[in-house]
Amino acid sequence: MSELRIDGDRLWRTLMDLAKIGATPKGGLCRLALTDLDRQGRDLFVSWCEAAGCTVTVDEVGNIFARRPGRNPDRPAVCMGSHLDTQPTGGRFDGIYGVLAGLEVIRSLNDQGIETDAPIDLIVWTNEEGARFSPPMLGSGAAMGVFTLDHVLDIRDSDGLRLGDELARIGYKGTVPVTGHVMGAYFEAHIEQGPVLEAEGFEIGVVTGAQGQRWYEATVTGRESHAGPTPMRLRRDALAGAAVMMEAVEAIALEVGGDACSTIGRVQVHPDSRNVIPGRVWFTTDLRNPDSDALARMDAMLRERLAAIAEKRGLTLELTDFWAFPTTPFAPELVDRVRESAQRRGLTHRDIVSGAGHDAVYVARKVPTTMIFIPCEGGLSHNEAENIRPDHAASGCAVLADAVLATAG
Ligand SMILES: [Zn+2]
């Protein structure tokens, strides 16, 4: 197999050109889905794809498909992609890197006159971030049948504007049926959005799958009473009990170990007054693990331990399931291709599990899929200061190219 040469300088220039649209004073990006700025970014991307000889189509939720034809039009496309929308105070690389690394692969194939057997598609998924229209990953979710088309088009932003109307307004309400796009394989390059690769000095993360997640809401109820006249032994302090529960939640991930994570992100105390013993505390819990058995074990530990703490302290506990996302193993043969490419190119690499949600996680439900991570500075993402190194960008792009070429033939 011939090794494709990647033009790292061109990739970096392209990243910087797209980062001008929606640039924030602090060096980040604000390009929310289906805004005028999103349209400008999409238009520029489409013009680049057309200049690279691709045929561009758009589906009913605004997902963009740029096709570089192959020798064999009957083969399903080998796909690359990610997203162009950002958080309100987002960075220049989250999502955008994966799209433009894909564009650089296509440009390099053109420069070196390389034909592939299968067609190659470069995809931009609509509203990955979920910042304007919630939940996240709506475009890829709709394409994979996770959400119905009508449901997605009817979602409104905080100003009451409908996703379907905004799509039409910016000119990206396409006609390709949303579940009709045939994909043979999908590769998504992305910044890690965490600190592991940088801290351990690796250039490439070989992503073997995505963590499963379980989200809960807990309400702990005791009895409100006066902070002075109520002796300690007669209290039913919901916050003191919740504090012990929070320690137990942290201990679950520490005990299970590996990639297990447990987080309490929101807490509300009632009545929230400095001389009243709190009668009620509400908090959220987020458990994650790439191993579904271990995640089930964490779920059992959570239920058992919080209930025991509540009982011991005379509190009542209501623990409800809020949301869950199964563990997603990626396609082993594609994961191997990524690892082999990193090896052959002499790049340092380690296997890693995605801790965040990505379009690839929905695509993996129907299509053989994997991801390629590159380090980001300080592990920082969803932040205007998000940054990557140009040489890492080029390395990830080279691995993406090799894996796509090996799959497309
Ligand atoms: Zn992203």
Coordinates of N, CA and C in Angstrom, one line a residue, residues 18-24 27-31 84 86-93 96 384:
L18 N -11.0 28.6 8.7 CA -12.3 28.4 9.2 C -12.5 29.0 10.5
A19 N -11.4 29.1 11.3 CA -11.5 29.7 12.7 C -11.8 31.2 12.7
K20 N -11.7 31.8 11.5 CA -12.1 33.2 11.4 C -13.6 33.5 11.5
I21 N -14.4 32.4 11.1 CA -15.8 32.6 11.1 C -16.4 32.3 12.5
G22 N -16.8 33.3 13.2 CA -17.3 33.1 14.6 C -16.2 33.3 15.6
A23 N -15.0 33.9 15.2 CA -13.9 34.0 16.2 C -14.3 34.9 17.4
T24 N -13.9 34.5 18.6 CA -14.2 35.3 19.8 C -12.9 36.0 20.2
G27 N -9.8 34.2 21.4 CA -9.2 33.2 20.6 C -9.9 31.9 20.4
G28 N -11.2 31.9 20.8 CA -12.0 30.7 20.6 C -13.0 30.9 19.5
L29 N -14.1 30.1 19.5 CA -15.1 30.2 18.5 C -16.5 30.2 19.1
C30 N -17.4 30.9 18.5 CA -18.8 30.8 18.8 C -19.6 30.7 17.5
R31 N -19.8 29.4 17.1 CA -20.5 29.2 15.9 C -21.6 28.1 16.2
L84 N -19.1 20.9 12.6 CA -18.5 22.2 12.5 C -19.1 23.2 13.5
T86 N -20.1 24.7 17.3 CA -19.3 24.8 18.5 C -20.2 25.2 19.7
Q87 N -19.6 25.1 20.9 CA -20.2 25.7 22.1 C -20.2 27.2 22.0
P88 N -21.0 27.9 22.8 CA -21.0 29.4 22.8 C -19.6 30.0 23.1
T89 N -18.8 29.3 24.0 CA -17.4 29.7 24.2 C -16.6 28.5 23.9
G90 N -16.6 28.1 22.7 CA -15.9 26.8 22.2 C -14.6 27.1 21.7
G91 N -13.9 26.0 21.3 CA -12.6 26.2 20.8 C -12.5 26.0 19.2
R92 N -11.3 26.1 18.7 CA -11.2 26.1 17.2 C -11.1 24.7 16.6
F93 N -11.0 23.6 17.5 CA -10.6 22.3 16.9 C -11.7 21.2 17.2
I96 N -14.2 20.4 14.3 CA -13.7 21.0 13.1 C -12.4 20.3 12.6
E384 N -12.5 28.4 25.1 CA -11.9 29.3 24.1 C -10.4 29.1 23.9

